[in-house]
Coordinates of C-alpha atoms in Angstrom, one line a residue:
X1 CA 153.2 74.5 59.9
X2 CA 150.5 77.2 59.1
X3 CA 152.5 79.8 56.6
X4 CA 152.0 83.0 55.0
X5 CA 153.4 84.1 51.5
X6 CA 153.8 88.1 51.2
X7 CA 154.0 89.2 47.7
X8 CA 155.9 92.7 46.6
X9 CA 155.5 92.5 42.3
X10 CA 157.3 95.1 40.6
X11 CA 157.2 95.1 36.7
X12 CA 160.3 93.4 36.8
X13 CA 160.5 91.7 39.7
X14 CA 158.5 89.6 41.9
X15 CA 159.8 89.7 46.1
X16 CA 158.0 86.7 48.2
X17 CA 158.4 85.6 51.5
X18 CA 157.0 82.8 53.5
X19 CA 156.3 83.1 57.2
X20 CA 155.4 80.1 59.3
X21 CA 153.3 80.8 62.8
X22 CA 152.6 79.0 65.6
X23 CA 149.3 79.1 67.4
X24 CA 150.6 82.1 69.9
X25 CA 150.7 84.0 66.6
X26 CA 154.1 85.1 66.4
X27 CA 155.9 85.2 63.1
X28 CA 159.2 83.4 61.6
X29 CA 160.5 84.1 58.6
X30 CA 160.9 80.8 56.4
X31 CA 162.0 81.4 53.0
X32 CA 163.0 85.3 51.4
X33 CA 163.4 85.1 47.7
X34 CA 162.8 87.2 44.4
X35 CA 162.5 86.6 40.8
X36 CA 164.3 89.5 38.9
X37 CA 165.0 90.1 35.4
X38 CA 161.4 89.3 34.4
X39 CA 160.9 89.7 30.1
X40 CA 164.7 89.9 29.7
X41 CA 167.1 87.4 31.8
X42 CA 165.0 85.6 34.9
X43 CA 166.4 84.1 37.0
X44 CA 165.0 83.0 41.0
X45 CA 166.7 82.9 44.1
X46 CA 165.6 82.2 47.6
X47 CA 167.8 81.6 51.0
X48 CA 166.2 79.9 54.1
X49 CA 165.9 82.2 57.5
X50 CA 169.6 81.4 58.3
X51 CA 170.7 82.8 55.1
X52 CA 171.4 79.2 53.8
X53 CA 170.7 79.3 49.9
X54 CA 167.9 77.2 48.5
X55 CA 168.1 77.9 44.5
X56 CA 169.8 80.2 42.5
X57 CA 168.1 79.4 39.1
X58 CA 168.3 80.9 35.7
X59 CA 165.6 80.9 33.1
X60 CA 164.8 81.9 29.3
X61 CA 162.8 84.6 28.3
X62 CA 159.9 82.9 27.7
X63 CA 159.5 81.1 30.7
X64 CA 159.0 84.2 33.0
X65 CA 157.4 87.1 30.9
X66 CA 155.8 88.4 32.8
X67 CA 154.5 88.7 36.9
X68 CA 152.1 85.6 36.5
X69 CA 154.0 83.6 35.4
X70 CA 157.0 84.8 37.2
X71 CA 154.1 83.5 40.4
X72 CA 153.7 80.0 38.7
X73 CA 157.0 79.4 38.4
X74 CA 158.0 80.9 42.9
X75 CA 154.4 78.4 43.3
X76 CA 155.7 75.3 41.1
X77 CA 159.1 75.5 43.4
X78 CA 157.3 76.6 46.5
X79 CA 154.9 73.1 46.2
X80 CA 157.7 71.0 45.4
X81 CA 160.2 72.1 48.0
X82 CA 159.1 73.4 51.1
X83 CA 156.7 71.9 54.0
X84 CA 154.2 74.2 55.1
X85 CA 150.4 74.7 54.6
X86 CA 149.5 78.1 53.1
X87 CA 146.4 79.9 54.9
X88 CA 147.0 83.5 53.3
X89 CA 148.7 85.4 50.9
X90 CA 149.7 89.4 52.3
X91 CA 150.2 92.0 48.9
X92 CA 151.6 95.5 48.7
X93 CA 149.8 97.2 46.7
X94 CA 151.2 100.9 46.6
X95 CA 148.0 103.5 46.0
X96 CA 144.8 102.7 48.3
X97 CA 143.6 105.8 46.8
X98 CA 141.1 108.0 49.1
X99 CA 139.1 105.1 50.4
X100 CA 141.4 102.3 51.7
X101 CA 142.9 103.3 54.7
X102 CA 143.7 100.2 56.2
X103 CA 144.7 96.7 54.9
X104 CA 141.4 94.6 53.4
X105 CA 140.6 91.0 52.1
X106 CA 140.5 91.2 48.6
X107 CA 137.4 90.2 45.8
X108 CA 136.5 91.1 42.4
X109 CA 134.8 94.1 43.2
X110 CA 137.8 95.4 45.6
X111 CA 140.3 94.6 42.9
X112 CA 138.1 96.7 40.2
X113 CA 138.4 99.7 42.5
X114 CA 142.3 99.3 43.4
X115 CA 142.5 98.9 39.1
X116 CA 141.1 102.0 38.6
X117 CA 144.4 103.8 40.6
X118 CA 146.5 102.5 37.9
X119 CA 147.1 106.2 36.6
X120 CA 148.4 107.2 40.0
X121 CA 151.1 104.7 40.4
X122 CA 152.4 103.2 36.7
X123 CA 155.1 102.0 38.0
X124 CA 153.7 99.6 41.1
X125 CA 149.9 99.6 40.8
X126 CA 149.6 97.0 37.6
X127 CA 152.0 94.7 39.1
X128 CA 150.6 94.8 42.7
X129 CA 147.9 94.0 41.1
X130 CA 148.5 91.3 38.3
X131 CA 149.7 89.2 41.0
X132 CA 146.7 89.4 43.1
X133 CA 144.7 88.9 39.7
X134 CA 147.1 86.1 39.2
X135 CA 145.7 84.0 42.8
X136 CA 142.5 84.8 42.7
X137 CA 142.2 83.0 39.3
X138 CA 144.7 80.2 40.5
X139 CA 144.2 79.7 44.2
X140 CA 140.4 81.6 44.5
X141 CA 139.9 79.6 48.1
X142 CA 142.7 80.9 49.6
X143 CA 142.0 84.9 51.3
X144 CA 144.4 87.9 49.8
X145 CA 145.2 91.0 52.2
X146 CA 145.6 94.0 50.4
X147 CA 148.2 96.3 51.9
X148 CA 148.4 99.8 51.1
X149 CA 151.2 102.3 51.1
X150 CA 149.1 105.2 51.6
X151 CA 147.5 104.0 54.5
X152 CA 150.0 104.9 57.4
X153 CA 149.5 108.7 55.7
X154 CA 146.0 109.2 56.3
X155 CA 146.3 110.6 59.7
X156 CA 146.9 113.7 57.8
X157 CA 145.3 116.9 58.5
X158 CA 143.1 117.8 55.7
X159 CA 145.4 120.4 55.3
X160 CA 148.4 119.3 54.2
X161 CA 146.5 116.9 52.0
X162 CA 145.1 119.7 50.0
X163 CA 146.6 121.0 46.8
X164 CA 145.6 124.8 46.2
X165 CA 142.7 123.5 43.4
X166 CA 139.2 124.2 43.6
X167 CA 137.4 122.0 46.2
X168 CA 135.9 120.0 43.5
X169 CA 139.3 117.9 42.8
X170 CA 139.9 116.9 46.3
X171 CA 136.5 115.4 46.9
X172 CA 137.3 113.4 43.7
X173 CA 140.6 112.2 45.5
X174 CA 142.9 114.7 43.6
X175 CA 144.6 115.0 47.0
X176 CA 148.3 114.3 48.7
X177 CA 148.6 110.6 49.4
X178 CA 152.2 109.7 50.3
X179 CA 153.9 106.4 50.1
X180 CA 156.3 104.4 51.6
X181 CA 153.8 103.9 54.5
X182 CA 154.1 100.5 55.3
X183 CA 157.8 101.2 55.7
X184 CA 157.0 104.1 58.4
X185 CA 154.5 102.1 60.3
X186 CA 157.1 99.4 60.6
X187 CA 160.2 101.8 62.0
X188 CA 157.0 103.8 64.1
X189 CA 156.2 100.1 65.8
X190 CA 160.3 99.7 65.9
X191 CA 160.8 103.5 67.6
X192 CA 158.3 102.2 70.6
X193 CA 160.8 99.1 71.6
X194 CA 164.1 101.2 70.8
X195 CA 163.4 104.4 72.1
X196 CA 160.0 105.0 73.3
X197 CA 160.8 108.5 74.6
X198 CA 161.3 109.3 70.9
X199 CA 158.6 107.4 69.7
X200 CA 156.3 109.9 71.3
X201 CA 157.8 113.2 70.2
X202 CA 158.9 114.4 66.9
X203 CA 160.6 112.7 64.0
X204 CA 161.5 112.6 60.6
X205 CA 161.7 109.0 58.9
X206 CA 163.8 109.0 55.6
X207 CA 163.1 106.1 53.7
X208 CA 166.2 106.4 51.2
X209 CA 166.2 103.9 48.1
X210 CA 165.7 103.7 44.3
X211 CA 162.2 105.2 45.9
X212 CA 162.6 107.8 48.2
X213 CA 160.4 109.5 50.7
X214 CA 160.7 111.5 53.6
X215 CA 157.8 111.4 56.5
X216 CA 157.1 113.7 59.9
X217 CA 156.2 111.4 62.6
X218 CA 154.3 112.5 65.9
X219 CA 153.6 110.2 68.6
X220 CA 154.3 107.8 66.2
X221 CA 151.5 108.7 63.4
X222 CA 152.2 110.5 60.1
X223 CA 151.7 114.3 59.7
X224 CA 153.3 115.1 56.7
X225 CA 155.3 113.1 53.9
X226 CA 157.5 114.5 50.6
X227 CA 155.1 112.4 48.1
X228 CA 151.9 113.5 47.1
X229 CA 149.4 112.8 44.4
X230 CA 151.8 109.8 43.4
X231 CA 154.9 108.4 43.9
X232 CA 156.9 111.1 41.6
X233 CA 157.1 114.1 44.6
X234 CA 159.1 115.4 46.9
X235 CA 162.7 113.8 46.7
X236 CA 164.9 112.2 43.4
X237 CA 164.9 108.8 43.1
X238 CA 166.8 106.4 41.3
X239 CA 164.9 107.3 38.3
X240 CA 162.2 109.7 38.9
X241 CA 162.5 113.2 39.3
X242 CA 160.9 114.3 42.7
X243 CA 159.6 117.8 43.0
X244 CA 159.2 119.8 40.1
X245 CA 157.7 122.9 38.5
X246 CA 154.3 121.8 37.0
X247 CA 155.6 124.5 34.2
X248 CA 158.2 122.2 32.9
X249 CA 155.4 119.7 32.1
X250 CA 153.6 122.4 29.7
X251 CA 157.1 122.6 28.5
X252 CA 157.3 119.5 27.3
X253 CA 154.0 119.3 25.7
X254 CA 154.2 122.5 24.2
X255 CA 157.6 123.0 22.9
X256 CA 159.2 119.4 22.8
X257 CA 156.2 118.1 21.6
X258 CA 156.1 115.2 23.9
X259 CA 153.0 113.1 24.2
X260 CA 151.3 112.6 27.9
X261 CA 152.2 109.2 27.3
X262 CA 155.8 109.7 26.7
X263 CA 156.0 112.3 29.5
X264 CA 154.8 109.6 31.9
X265 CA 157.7 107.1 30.7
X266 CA 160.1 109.9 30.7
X267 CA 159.4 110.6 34.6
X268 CA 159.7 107.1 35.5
X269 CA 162.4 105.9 33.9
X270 CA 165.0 108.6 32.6
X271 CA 164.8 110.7 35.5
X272 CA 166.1 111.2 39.1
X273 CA 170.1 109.8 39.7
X274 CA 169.7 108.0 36.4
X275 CA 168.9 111.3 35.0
X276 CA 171.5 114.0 36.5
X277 CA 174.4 111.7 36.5
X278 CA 174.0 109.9 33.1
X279 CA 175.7 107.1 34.6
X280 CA 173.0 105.0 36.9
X281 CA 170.3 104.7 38.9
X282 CA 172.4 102.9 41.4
X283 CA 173.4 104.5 44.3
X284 CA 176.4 102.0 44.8
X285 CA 177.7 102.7 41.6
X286 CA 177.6 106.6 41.8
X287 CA 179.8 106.5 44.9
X288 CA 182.1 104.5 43.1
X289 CA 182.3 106.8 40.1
X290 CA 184.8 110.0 39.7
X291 CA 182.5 111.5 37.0
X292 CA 181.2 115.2 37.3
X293 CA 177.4 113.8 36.6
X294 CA 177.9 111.2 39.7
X295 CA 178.6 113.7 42.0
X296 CA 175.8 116.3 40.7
X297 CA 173.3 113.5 41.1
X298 CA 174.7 113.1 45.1
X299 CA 175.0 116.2 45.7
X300 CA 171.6 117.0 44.7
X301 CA 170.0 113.8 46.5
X302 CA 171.8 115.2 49.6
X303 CA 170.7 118.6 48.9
X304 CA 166.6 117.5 48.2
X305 CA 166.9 115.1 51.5
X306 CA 168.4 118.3 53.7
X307 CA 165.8 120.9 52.5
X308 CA 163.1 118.4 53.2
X309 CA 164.0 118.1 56.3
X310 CA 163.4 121.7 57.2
X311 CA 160.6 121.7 55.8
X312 CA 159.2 118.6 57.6
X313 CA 160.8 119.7 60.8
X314 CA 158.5 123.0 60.3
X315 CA 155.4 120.6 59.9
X316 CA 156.2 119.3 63.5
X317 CA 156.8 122.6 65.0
X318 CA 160.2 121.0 65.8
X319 CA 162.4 117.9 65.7
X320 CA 163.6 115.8 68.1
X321 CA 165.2 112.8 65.7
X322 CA 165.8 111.5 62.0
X323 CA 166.1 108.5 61.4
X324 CA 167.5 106.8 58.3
X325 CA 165.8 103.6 56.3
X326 CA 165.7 101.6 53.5
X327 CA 168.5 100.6 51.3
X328 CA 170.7 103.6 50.4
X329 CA 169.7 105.0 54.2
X330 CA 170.8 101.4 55.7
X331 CA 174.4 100.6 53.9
X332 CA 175.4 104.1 52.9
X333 CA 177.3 105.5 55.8
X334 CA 178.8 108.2 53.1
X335 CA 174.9 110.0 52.4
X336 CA 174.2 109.0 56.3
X337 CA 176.9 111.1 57.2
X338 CA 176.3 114.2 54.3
X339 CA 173.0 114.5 55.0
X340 CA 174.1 114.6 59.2
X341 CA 176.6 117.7 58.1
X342 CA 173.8 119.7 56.9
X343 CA 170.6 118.9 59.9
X344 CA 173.7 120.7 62.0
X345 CA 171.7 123.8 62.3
X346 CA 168.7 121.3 63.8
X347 CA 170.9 120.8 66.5
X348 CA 172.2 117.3 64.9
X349 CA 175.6 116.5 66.6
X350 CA 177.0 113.4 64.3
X351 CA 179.3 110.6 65.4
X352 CA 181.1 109.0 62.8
X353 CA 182.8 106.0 63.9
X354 CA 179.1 104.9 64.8
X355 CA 178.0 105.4 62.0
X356 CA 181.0 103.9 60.5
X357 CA 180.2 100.7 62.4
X358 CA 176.7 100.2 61.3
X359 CA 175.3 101.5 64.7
X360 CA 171.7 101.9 65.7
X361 CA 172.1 105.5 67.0
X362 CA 174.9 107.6 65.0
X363 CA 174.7 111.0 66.8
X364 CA 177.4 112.4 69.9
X365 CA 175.5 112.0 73.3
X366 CA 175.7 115.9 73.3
X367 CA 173.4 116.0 70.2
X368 CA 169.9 118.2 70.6
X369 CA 168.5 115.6 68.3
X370 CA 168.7 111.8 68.3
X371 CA 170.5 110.8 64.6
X372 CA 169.2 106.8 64.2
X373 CA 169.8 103.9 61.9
X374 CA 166.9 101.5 61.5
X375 CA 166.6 99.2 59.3
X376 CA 162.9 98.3 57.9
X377 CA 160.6 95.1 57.4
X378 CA 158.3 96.2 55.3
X379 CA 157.2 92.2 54.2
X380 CA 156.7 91.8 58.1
X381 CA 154.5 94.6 58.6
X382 CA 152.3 93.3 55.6
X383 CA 152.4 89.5 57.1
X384 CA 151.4 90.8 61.0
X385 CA 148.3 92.6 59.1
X386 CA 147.5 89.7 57.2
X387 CA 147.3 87.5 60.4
X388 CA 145.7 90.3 62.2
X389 CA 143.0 90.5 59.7
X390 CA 142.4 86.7 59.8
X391 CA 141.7 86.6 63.6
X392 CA 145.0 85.0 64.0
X393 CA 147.1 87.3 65.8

């Protein structure tokens, strides 16, 4: 069988998942796995499409460094264990910067530019990168699909994507990006089978994880999204900050005597939930905690997530459903239901047991706007753009 591998590197961890097609063109998930603990304790595990494990495998330190050869080793197994022919290989890579709007087959001279956004994203764009680096030096025959994050936000009236600078910076791509977007393009494509009245109208998308984003939907195309310039805007994460006063930078430079360098680590590691609550990064273990700094850093993701909203909802003139995503959004009915208590004055009307149970639509029939649970694909979206951008689909 013809297969696809979709690649999501992190600096610690490398995601991959193998999708076999048929000549129709339609998609079946194979093989989900992820190396983790790259540098420190690796260790790879994989489960079939039924959920039935297929290795659970611990490693030294040396063996797995580092994202290549974190790929060698997922390759080496992949080779050795599973019956398929690979045609394609589908990467997210987070920051397309202002150019890249759409998904693109990757060479030298794409990879160059895409290298050059490293400042942007610090924390995703080297190891997006590295493992398409990685394949083009290994496997230089076999095409690479470039992803991008930012993509789904272009849509974007110029004005919302401007930060009050002179003109100058913008042309030079100083600009408001936004993330998460091949998340929202998946739950926009999702919205149109579920509930395509609300697919055309107005909705806010919060994609709630250790990354977290918030994005205004009309007729299913982005119009305005918390992130900006780079993944460190609009709402805290599980260890980066989300908005904050430009002055606090100058702050740190000036009177703490911090270097840009150490600023930029500080942001993206010791930040967000981590941050406020002392405790974690972990949303699961901040709900399990009794300590005051656990239920500051809740309180204040709940707070961030429900001032958002009215200001997206303002965006879109209006809102006619919110829709919750991603990991913390998908198994935390407790921030599901805190973050319904305060859209009240939206006209949210909340249901508990269904959200509760896990259900796809969590608000009262009676409720002005439609409260939704969806969970996201974002390897899927990557892998139908890959085939589309093969001629395969």
């Amino acid at each position: 069988m013809d297969a696809l591998l979709v690649v999501n590197a992190g600096s610690s961890s490398v995601k991959f998942q193998i999708f076999g097609f048929e000549g129709s063109g339609a998609l079946q998930r194979l093989v989900k796995g992820q190396v983790d603990g790259i540098g420190g304790k690796p260790r790879l595990h994989a489960s079939a499409h039924d959920g039935t494990g297929l290795i659970d495998r611990s490693y030294e330190p040396h063996d797995i460094a580092d994202v290549p050869s974190a790929l060698a080793v997922v390759g080496d197994w992949l080779r050795h264990t599973q019956k398929f022919t690979l045609i394609a290989v589908g990467h997210r890579v987070v920051h397309g910067g202002p150019h890249y709007d759409r998904p693109v087959v990757v060479d030298q001279n794409i990879l160059t530019e895409l290298e050059r956004l490293c400042p942007l994203a610090p924390l995703h764009q080297p190891s997006n990168l590295a493992s398409i680096r990685t394949l083009l030096a290994r496997r230089p025959e076999l095409p690479q699909v470039a992803c991008f994050d930012t993509a789904f936000h272009r849509s974007h009236d110029a004005l919302a994507d401007h930060f009050a600078m002179p003109e100058s910076y913008y042309h030079e791509g100083v600009r408001r990006y936004g993330f998460h977007g091949l998340s929202y393009e998946y739950i926009a494509d999702r919205l149109r089978a579920l509930a395509p009245e609300l697919a055309r109208g107005r909705v806010i998308v919060a994609h709630l994880g250790s990354g977290a984003s918030m994005c205004a939907m009309k007729d299913g195309r982005s119009v305005e999204s918390t992130m900006g310039f780079t993944a460190l805007d609009g709402l805290p994460m599980g260890t980066r900050p989300g908005q904050i006063d430009p002055g606090v930078l100058l702050y740190l430079l000036t009177e703490k005597g911090m270097t840009p360098k150490a600023i930029e680590d500080f942001l993206y590691h010791d930040c967000g939930l981590k941050g406020l609550s002392g405790v974690s990064n972990d949303m699961r273990e901040l709900e399990s905690s009794r300590t005051p700094g656990a239920t500051l850093a809740i309180d204040y993701f709940v707070y961030r997530i429900a001032l958002n909203a009215g200001l997206l909802a303002a965006a879109l003139n209006g809102l006619d459903g919110f829709v919750f995503t991603a990991g913390i959004g998908e198994n935390s009915a407790t921030i599901r239901a805190r973050v319904a208590e305060k859209l009240g004055w939206l006209g949210a009307s909340f249901d508990p047991a269904a959200n509760a149970a896990g259900e796809f639509r969590i608000s009262r029939p009676d409720s002005r706007i439609a409260l939704l649970m969806v969970p996201t694909d974002e390897e899927l979206m990557i892998a139908r753009h890959t085939l589309s951008l093969l001629g395969r689909a």
